[in-house]
mmCIF file of C-alpha atoms in Angstrom:
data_model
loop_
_atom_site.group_PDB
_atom_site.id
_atom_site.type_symbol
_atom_site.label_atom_id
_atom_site.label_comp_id
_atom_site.label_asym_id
_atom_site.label_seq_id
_atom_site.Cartn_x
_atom_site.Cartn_y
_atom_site.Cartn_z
ATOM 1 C CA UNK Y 564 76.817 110.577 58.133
ATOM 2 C CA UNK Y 565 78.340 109.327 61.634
ATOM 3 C CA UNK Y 566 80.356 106.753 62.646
ATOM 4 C CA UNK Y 567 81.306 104.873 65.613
ATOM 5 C CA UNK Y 568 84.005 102.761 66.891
ATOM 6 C CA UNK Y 569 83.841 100.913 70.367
ATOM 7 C CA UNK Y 570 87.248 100.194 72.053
ATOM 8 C CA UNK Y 571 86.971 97.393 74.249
ATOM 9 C CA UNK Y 572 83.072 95.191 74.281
ATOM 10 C CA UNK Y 573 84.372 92.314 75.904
ATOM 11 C CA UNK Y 574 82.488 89.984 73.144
ATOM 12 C CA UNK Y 575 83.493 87.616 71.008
ATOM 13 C CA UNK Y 576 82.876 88.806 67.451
ATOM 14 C CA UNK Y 577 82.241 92.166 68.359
ATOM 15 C CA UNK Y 578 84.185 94.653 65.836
ATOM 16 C CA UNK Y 579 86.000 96.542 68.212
ATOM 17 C CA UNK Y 580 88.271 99.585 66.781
ATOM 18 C CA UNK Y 581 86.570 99.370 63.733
ATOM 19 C CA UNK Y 582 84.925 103.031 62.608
ATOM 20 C CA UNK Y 583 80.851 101.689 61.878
ATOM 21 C CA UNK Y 584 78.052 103.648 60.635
ATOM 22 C CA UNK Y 585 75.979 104.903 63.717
ATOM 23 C CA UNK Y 586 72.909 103.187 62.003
ATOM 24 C CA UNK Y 587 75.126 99.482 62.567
ATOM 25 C CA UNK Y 588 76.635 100.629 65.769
ATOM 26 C CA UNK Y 589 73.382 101.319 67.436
ATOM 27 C CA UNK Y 590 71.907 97.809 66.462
ATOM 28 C CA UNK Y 591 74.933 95.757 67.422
ATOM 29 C CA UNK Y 592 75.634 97.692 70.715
ATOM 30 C CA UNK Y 593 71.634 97.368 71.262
ATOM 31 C CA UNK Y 594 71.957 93.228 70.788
ATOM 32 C CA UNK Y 595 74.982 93.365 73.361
ATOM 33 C CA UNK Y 596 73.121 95.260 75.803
ATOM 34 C CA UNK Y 597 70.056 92.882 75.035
ATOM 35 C CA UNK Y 598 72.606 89.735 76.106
ATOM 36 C CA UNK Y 599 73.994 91.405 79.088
ATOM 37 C CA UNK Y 600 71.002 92.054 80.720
ATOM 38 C CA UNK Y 601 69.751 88.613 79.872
ATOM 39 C CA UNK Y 602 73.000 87.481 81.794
ATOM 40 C CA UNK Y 603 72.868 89.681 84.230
ATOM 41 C CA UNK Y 604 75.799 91.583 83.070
ATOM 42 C CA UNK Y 605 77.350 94.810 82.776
ATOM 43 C CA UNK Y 606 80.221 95.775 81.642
ATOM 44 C CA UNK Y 607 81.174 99.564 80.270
ATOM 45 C CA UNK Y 608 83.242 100.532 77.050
ATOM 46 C CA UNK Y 609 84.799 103.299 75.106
ATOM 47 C CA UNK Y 610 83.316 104.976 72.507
ATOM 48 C CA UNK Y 611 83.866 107.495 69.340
ATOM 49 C CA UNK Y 612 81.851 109.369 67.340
ATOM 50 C CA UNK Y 613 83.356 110.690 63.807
ATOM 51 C CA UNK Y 614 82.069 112.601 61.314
ATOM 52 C CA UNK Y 615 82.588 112.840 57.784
ATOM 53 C CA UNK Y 616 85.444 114.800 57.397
ATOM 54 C CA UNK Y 617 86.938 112.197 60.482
ATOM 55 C CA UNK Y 618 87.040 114.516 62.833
ATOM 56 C CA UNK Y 619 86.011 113.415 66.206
ATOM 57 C CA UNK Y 620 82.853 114.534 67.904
ATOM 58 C CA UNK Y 621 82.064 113.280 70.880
ATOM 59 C CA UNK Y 622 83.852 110.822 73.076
ATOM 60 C CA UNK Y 623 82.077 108.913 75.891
ATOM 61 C CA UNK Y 624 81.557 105.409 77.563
ATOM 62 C CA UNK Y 625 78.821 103.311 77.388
ATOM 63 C CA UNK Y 626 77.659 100.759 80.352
ATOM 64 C CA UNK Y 627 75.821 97.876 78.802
ATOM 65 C CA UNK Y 628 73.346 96.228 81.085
ATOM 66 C CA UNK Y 629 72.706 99.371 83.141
ATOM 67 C CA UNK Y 630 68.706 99.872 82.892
ATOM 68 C CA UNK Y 631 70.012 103.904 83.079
ATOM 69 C CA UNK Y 632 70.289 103.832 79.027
ATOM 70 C CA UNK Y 633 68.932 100.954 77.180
ATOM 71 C CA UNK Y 634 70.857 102.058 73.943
ATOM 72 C CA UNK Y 635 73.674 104.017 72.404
ATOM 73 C CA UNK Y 636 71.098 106.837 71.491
ATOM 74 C CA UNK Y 637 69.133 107.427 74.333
ATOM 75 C CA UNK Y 638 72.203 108.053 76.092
ATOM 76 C CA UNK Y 639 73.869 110.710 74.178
ATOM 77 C CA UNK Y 640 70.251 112.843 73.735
ATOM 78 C CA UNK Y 641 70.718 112.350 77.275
ATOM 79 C CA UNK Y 642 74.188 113.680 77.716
ATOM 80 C CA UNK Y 643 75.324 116.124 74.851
ATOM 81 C CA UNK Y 644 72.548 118.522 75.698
ATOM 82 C CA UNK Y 645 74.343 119.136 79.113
ATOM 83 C CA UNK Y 646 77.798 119.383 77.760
ATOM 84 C CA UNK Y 647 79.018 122.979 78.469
ATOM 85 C CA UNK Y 648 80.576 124.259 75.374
ATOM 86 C CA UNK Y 649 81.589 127.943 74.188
ATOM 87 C CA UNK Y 650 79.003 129.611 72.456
ATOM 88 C CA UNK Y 651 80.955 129.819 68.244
ATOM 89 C CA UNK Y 652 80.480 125.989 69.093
ATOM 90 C CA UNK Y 653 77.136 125.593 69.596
ATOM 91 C CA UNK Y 654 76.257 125.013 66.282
ATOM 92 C CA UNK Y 655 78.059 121.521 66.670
ATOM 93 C CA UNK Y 656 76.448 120.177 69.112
ATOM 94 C CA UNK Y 657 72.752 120.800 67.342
ATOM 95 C CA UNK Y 658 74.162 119.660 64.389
ATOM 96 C CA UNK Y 659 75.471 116.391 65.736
ATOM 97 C CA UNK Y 660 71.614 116.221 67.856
ATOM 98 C CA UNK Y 661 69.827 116.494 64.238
ATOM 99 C CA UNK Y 662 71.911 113.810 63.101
ATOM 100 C CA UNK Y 663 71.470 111.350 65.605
ATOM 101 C CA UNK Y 664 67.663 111.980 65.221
ATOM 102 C CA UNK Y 665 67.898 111.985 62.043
ATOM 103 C CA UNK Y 666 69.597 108.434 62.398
ATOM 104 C CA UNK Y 667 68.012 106.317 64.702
ATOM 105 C CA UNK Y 668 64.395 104.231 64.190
ATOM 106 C CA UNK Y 669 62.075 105.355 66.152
ATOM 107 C CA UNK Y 670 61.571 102.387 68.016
ATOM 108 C CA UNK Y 671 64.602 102.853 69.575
ATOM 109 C CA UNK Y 672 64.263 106.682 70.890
ATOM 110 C CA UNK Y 673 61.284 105.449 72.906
ATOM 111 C CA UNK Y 674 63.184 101.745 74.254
ATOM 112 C CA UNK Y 675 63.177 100.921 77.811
ATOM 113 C CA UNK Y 676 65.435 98.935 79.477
ATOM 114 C CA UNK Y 677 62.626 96.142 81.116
ATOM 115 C CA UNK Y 678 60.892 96.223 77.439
ATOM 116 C CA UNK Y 679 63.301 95.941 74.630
ATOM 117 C CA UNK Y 680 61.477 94.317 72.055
ATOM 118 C CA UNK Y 681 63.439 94.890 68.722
ATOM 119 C CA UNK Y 682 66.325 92.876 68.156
ATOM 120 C CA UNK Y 683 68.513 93.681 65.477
ATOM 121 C CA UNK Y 684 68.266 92.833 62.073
ATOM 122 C CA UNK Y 685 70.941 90.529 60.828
ATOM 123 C CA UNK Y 686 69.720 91.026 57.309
ATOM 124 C CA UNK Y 687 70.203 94.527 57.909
ATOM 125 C CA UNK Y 688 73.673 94.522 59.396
ATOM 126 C CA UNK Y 689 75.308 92.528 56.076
ATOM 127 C CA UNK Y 690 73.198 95.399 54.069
ATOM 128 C CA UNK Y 691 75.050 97.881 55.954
ATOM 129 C CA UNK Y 692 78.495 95.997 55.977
ATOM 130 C CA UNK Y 693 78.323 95.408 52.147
ATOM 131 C CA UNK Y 694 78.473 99.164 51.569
ATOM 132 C CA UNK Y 695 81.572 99.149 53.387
ATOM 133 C CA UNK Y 696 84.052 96.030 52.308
ATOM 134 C CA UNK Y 697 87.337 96.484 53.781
ATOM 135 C CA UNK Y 698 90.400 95.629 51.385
ATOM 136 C CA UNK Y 699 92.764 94.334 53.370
ATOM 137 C CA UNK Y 700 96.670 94.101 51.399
ATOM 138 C CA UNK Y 701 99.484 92.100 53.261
ATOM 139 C CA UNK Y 702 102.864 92.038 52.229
ATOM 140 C CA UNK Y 703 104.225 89.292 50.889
ATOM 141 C CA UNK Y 704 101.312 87.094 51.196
ATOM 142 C CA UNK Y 705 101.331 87.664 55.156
ATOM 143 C CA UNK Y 706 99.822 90.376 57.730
ATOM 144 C CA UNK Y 707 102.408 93.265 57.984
ATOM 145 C CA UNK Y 708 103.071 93.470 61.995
ATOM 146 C CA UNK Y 709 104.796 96.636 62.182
ATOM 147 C CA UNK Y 710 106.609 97.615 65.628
ATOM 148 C CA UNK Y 711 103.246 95.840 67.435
ATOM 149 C CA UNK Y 712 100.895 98.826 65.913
ATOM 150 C CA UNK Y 713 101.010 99.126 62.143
ATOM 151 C CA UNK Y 714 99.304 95.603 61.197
ATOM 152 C CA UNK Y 715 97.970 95.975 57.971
ATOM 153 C CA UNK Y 716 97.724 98.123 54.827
ATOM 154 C CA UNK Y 717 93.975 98.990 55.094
ATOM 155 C CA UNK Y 718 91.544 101.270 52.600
ATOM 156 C CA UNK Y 719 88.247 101.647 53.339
ATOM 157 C CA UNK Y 720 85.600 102.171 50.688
ATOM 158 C CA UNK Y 721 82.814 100.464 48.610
ATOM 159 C CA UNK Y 722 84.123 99.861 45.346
ATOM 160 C CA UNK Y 723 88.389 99.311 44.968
ATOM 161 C CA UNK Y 724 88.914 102.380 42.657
ATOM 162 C CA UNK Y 725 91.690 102.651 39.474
ATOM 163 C CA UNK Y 726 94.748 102.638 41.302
ATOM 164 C CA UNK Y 727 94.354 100.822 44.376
ATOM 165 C CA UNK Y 728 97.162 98.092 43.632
ATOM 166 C CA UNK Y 729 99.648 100.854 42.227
ATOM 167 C CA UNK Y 730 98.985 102.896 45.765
ATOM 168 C CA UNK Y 731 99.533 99.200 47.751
ATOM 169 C CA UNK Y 732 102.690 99.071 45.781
ATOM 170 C CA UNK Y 733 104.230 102.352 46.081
ATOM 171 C CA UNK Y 734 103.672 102.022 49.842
ATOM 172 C CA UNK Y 735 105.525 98.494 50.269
ATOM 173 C CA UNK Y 736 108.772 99.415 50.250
ATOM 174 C CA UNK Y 737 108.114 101.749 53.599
ATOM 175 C CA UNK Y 738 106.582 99.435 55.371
ATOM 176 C CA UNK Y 739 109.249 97.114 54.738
ATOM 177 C CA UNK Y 740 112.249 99.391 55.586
ATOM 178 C CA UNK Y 741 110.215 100.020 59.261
ATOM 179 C CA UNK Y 742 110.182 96.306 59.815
ATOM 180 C CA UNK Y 743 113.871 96.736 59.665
ATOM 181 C CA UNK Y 744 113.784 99.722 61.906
ATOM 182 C CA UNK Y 745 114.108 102.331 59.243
ATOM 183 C CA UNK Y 746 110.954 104.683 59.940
ATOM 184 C CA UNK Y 747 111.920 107.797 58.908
ATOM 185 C CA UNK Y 748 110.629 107.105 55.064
ATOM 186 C CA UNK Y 749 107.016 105.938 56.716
ATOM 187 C CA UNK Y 750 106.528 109.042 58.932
ATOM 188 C CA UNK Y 751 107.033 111.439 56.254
ATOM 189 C CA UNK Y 752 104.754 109.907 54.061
ATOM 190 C CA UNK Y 753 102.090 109.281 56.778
ATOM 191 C CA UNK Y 754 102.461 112.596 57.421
ATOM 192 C CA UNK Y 755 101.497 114.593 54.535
ATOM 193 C CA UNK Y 756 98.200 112.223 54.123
ATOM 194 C CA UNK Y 757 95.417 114.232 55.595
ATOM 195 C CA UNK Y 758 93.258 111.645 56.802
ATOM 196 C CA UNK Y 759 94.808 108.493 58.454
ATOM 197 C CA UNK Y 760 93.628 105.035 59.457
ATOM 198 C CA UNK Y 761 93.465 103.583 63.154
ATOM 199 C CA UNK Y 762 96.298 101.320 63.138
ATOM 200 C CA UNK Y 763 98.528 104.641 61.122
ATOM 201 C CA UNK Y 764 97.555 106.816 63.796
ATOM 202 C CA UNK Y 765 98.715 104.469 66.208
ATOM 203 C CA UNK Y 766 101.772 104.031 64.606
ATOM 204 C CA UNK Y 767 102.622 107.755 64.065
ATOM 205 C CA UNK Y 768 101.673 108.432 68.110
ATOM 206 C CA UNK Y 769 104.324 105.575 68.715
ATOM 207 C CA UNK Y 770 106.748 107.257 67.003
ATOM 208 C CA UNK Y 771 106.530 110.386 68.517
ATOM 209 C CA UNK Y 772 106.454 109.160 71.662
ATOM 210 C CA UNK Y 773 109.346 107.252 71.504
ATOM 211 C CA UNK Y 774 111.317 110.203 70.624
ATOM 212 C CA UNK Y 775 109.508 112.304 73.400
ATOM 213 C CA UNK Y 776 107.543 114.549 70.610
ATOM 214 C CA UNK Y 777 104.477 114.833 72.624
ATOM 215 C CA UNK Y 778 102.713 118.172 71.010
ATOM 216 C CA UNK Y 779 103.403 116.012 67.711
ATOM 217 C CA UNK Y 780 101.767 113.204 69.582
ATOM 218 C CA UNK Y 781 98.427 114.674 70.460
ATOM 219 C CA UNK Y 782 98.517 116.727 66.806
ATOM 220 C CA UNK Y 783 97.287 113.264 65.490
ATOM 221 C CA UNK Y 784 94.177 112.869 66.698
ATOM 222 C CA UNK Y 785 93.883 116.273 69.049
ATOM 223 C CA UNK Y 786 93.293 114.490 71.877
ATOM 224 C CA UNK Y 787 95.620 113.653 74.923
ATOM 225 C CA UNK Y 788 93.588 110.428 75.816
ATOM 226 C CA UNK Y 789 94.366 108.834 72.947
ATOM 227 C CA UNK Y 790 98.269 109.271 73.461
ATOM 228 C CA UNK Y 791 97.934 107.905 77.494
ATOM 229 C CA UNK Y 792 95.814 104.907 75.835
ATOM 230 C CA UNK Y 793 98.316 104.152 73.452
ATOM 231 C CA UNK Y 794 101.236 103.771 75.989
ATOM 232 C CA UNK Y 795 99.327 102.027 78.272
ATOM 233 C CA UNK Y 796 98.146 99.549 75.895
ATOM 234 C CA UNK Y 797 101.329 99.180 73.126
ATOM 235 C CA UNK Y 798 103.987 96.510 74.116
ATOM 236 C CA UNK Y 799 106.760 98.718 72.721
ATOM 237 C CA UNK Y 800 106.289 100.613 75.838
ATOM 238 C CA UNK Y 801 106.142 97.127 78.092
ATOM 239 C CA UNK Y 802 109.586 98.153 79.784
ATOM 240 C CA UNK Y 803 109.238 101.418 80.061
ATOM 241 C CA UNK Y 804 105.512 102.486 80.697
ATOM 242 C CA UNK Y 805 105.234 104.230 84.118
ATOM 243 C CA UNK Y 806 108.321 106.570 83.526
ATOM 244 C CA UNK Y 807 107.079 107.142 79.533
ATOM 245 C CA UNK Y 808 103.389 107.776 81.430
ATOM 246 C CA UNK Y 809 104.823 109.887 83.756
ATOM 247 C CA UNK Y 810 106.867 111.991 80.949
ATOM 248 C CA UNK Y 811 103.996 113.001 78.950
ATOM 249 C CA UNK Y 812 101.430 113.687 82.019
ATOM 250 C CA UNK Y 813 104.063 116.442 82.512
ATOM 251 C CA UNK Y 814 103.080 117.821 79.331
ATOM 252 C CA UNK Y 815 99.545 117.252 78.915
ATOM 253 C CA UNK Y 816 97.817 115.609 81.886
ATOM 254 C CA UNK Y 817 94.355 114.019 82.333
ATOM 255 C CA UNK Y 818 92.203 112.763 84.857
ATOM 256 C CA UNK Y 819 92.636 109.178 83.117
ATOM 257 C CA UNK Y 820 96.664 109.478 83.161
ATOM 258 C CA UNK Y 821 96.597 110.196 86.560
ATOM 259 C CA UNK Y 822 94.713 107.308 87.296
ATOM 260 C CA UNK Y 823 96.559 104.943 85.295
ATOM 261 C CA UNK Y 824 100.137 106.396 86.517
ATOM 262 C CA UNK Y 825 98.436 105.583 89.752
ATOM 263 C CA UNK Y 826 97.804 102.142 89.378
ATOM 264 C CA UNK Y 827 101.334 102.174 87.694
ATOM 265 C CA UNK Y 828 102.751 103.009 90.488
ATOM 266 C CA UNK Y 829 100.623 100.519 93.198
ATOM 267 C CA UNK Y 830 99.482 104.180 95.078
ATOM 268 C CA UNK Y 831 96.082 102.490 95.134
ATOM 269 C CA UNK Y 832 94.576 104.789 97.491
ATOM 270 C CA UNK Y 833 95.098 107.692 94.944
ATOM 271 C CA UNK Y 834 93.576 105.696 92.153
ATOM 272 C CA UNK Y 835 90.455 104.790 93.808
ATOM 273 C CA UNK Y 836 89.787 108.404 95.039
ATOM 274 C CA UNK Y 837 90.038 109.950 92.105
ATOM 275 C CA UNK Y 838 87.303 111.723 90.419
ATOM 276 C CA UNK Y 839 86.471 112.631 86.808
ATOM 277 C CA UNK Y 840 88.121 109.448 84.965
ATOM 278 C CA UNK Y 841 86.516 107.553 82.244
ATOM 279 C CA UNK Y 842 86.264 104.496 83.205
ATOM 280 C CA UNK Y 843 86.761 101.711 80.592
ATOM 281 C CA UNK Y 844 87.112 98.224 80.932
ATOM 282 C CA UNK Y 845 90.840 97.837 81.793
ATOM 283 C CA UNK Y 846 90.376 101.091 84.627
ATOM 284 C CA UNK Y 847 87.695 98.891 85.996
ATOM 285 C CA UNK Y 848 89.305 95.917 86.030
ATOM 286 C CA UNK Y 849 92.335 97.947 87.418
ATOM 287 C CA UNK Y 850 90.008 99.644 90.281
ATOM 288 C CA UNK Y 851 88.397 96.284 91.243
ATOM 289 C CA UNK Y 852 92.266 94.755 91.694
ATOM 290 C CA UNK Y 853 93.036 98.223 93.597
ATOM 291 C CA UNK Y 854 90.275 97.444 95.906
ATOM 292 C CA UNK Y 855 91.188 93.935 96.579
ATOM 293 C CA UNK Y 856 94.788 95.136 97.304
ATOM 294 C CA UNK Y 857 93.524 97.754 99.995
ATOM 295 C CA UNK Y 858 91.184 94.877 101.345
ATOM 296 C CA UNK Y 859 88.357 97.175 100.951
ATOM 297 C CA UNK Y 860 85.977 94.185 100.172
ATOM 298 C CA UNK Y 861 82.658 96.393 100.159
ATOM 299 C CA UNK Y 862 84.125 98.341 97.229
ATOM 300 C CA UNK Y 863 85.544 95.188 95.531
ATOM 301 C CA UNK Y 864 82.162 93.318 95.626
ATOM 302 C CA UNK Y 865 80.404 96.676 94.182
ATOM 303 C CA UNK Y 866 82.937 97.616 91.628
ATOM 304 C CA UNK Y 867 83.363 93.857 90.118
ATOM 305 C CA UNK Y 868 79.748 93.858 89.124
ATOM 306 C CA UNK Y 869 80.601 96.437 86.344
ATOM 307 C CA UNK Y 870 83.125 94.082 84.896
ATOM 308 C CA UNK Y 871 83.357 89.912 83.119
ATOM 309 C CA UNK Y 872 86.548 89.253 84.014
ATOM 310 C CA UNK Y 873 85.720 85.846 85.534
ATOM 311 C CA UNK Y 874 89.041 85.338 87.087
ATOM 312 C CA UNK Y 875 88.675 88.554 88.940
ATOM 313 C CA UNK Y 876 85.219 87.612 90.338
ATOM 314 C CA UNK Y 877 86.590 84.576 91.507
ATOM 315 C CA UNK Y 878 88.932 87.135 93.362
ATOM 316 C CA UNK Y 879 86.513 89.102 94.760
ATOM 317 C CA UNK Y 880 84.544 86.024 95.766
ATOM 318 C CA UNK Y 881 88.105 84.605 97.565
ATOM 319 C CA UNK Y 882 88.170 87.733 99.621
ATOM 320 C CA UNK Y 883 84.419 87.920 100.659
ATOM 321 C CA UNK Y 884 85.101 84.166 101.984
ATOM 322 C CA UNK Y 885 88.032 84.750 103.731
ATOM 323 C CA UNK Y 886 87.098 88.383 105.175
ATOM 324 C CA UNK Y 887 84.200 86.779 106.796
ATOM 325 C CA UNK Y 888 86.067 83.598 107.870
ATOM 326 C CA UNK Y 889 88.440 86.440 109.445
ATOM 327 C CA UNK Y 890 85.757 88.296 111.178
ATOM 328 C CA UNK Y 891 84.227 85.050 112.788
ATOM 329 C CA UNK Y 892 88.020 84.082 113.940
ATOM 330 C CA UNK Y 893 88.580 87.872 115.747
ATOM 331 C CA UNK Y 894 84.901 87.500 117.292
ATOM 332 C CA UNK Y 895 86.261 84.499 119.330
ATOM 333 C CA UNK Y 896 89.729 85.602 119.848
ATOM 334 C CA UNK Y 897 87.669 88.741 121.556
ATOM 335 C CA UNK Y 898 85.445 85.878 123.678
ATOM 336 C CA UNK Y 899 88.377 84.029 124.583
ATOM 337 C CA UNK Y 900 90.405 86.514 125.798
ATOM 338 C CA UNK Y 901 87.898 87.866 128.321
ATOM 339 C CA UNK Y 902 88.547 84.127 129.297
ATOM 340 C CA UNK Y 903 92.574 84.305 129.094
ATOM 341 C CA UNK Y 904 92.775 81.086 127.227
ATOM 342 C CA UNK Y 905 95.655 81.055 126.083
ATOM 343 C CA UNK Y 906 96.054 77.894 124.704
ATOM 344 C CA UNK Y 907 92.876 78.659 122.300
ATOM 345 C CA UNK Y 908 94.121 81.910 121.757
ATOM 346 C CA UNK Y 909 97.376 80.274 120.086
ATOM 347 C CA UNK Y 910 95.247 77.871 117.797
ATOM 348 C CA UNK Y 911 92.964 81.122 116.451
ATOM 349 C CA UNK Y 912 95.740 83.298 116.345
ATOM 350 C CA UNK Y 913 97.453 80.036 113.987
ATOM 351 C CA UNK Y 914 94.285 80.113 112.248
ATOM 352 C CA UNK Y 915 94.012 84.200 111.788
ATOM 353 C CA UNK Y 916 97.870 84.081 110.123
ATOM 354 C CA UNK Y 917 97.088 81.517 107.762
ATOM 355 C CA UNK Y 918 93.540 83.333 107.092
ATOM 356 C CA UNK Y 919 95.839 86.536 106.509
ATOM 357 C CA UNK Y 920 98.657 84.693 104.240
ATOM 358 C CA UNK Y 921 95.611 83.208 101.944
ATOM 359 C CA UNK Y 922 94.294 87.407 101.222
ATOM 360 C CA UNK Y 923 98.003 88.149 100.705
ATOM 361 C CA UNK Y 924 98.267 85.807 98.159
ATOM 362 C CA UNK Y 925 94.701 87.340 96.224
ATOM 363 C CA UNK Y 926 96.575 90.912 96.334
#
């Protein structure tokens, strides 16, 4: 069995974070694709594969609308055959190929991106959700927002088992005590758990964080990225981001850190040179607003397209106008000064300022 979990689709109703069979991720992330292209869309997002134990397996992003890959599938029996590996893992990666064939309908290993003609099953989808209810306990009667991570109390399985309210119980009086900023209790249970839920994981990586732990950090889920995610998305680290960024790329530094400390730090040039990052949506959207701060309205136009931020097309669009409303103004200032007149050259000059104060205001 595999599972999936998408980061960031920017769709209403999509279950983002949420760990789905591969079977239901492939159809839903099929239908998305299906809408952006009929919208002329595309837009790219993280995703996860797991296995059963939980352990993760592969880690990529997928662009939906690109004809490139028309689905989930086609793109990783693209991909994982070319991913250099050393040769005790090997076995791995055929293992995780016979799985996804084993997996996926045919119809959609032969799907092209001008021809998609099977939508997904809705039917199917609430088959495959009702093997996998989610029990959902609150404290008190309410959600349990703990330090902006920890929001719920959250098992995952078909049937609740024996036991199930006792566990919900013995666990209340933690989560309690680290709404009142007593964690200590919470960590050392979460600890000695060997398997962990999202929203624990992101609570533990907080913690650690906070109190500059980093190997503990990336112990959690054995990857960096998810650590340089975490404290560039969590609001504890609101105040403190780009210098609690900057500590742990010391220690463990990516390709996506250093583009993200980049854009931290408004060295836009870096950011949009750099090579090798994943983008997901928020480094896109970040890119596109580096390019309209360098004026580099080529890259801006080109780099928008893979986004649906509609505020930041309107950007893009802003600049386009007023680039080419600047380029007609210095075509006559050229004319006119061949002429030397100078009281013309005052009004366009006038005109090129306020042209200049209007892109200002965009950045």
């Amino acid at each position: 069995m595999l599972f999936v979990r998408f980061t960031d689709v920017p769709k209403d109703g999509f279950p983002n974070y949420e760990r789905l069979p591969y079977e239901e991720a492939l159809l839903l992330s099929t239908q998305v694709y299906q809408e952006a292209q009929q919208e002329n869309e595309r837009f790219s997002s993280e995703f996860r594969i797991f296995n059963d134990a939980d352990q993760l397996v592969y880690k990529g992003t997928f662009q939906f609308g690109d004809p490139t890959y028309p689905n989930l599938y086609l793109q990783l029996k693209d991909r994982i055959p070319r991913i250099r590996i050393r040769k005790e893992d090997a076995t791995k990666k055929i293992l995780l190929l016979e799985n996804l064939e084993r997996l996926t309908p045919e119809s959609y290993k032969t799907m092209t991106a001008s021809a998609i003609q099977q939508q997904p099953n809705a039917t199917h989808v609430s088959r495959l959700r009702r093997g996998q209810r989610r029990l959902v306990y609150g404290v008190s009667g309410v959600s349990l927002l703990l330090l902006g991570a920890l929001s719920v109390v959250q098992l995952v399985q078909p049937d609740p088992p024996s036991g199930v309210q006792a566990e919900t119980s013995d666990w209340r009086p933690l989560y309690e005590a680290a709404l009142t900023g007593e964690t200590g209790p919470l960590v050392e249970r979460l600890e000695k758990r060997k398997s962990l839920n999202d929203e624990q994981q992101h609570f533990l990586i907080t913690q650690y964080v906070e109190e500059q732990d980093y190997d503990q950090a990336v112990s959690v889920t054995k990857d960096p990225i998810d650590v340089e995610t975490i404290i560039m998305q969590s609001k504890r680290f609101a105040t403190n981001r780009q210098d609690t960024l900057q500590a742990f790329q010391a220690v463990y530094p990516t390709n996506e850190g250093t583009f993200d400390l980049a854009i931290l730090q408004k060295d836009y040039k870096r950011a949009v040179s750099l090579t090798g990052v994943e983008m997901t949506t928020a480094r896109q959207e970040a890119k596109t607003r580096a390019y309209i701060a360098l004026k580099d309205v080529m890259k801006a136009q080109e780099s928008v397209k893979m986004i649906n931020d509609e505020q930041l097309k309107k950007q893009v669009a802003t600049l386009v106008q007023l680039d080419e409303e600047i380029q007609a103004l210095e075509d006559q200032k050229r004319q006119l000064s061949e002429k030397k007149d100078k009281k013309e050259l005052k009004k366009l000059n006038e005109s090129l300022e306020a042209k200049l104060r209007q892109i200002y205001k965009i950045i």
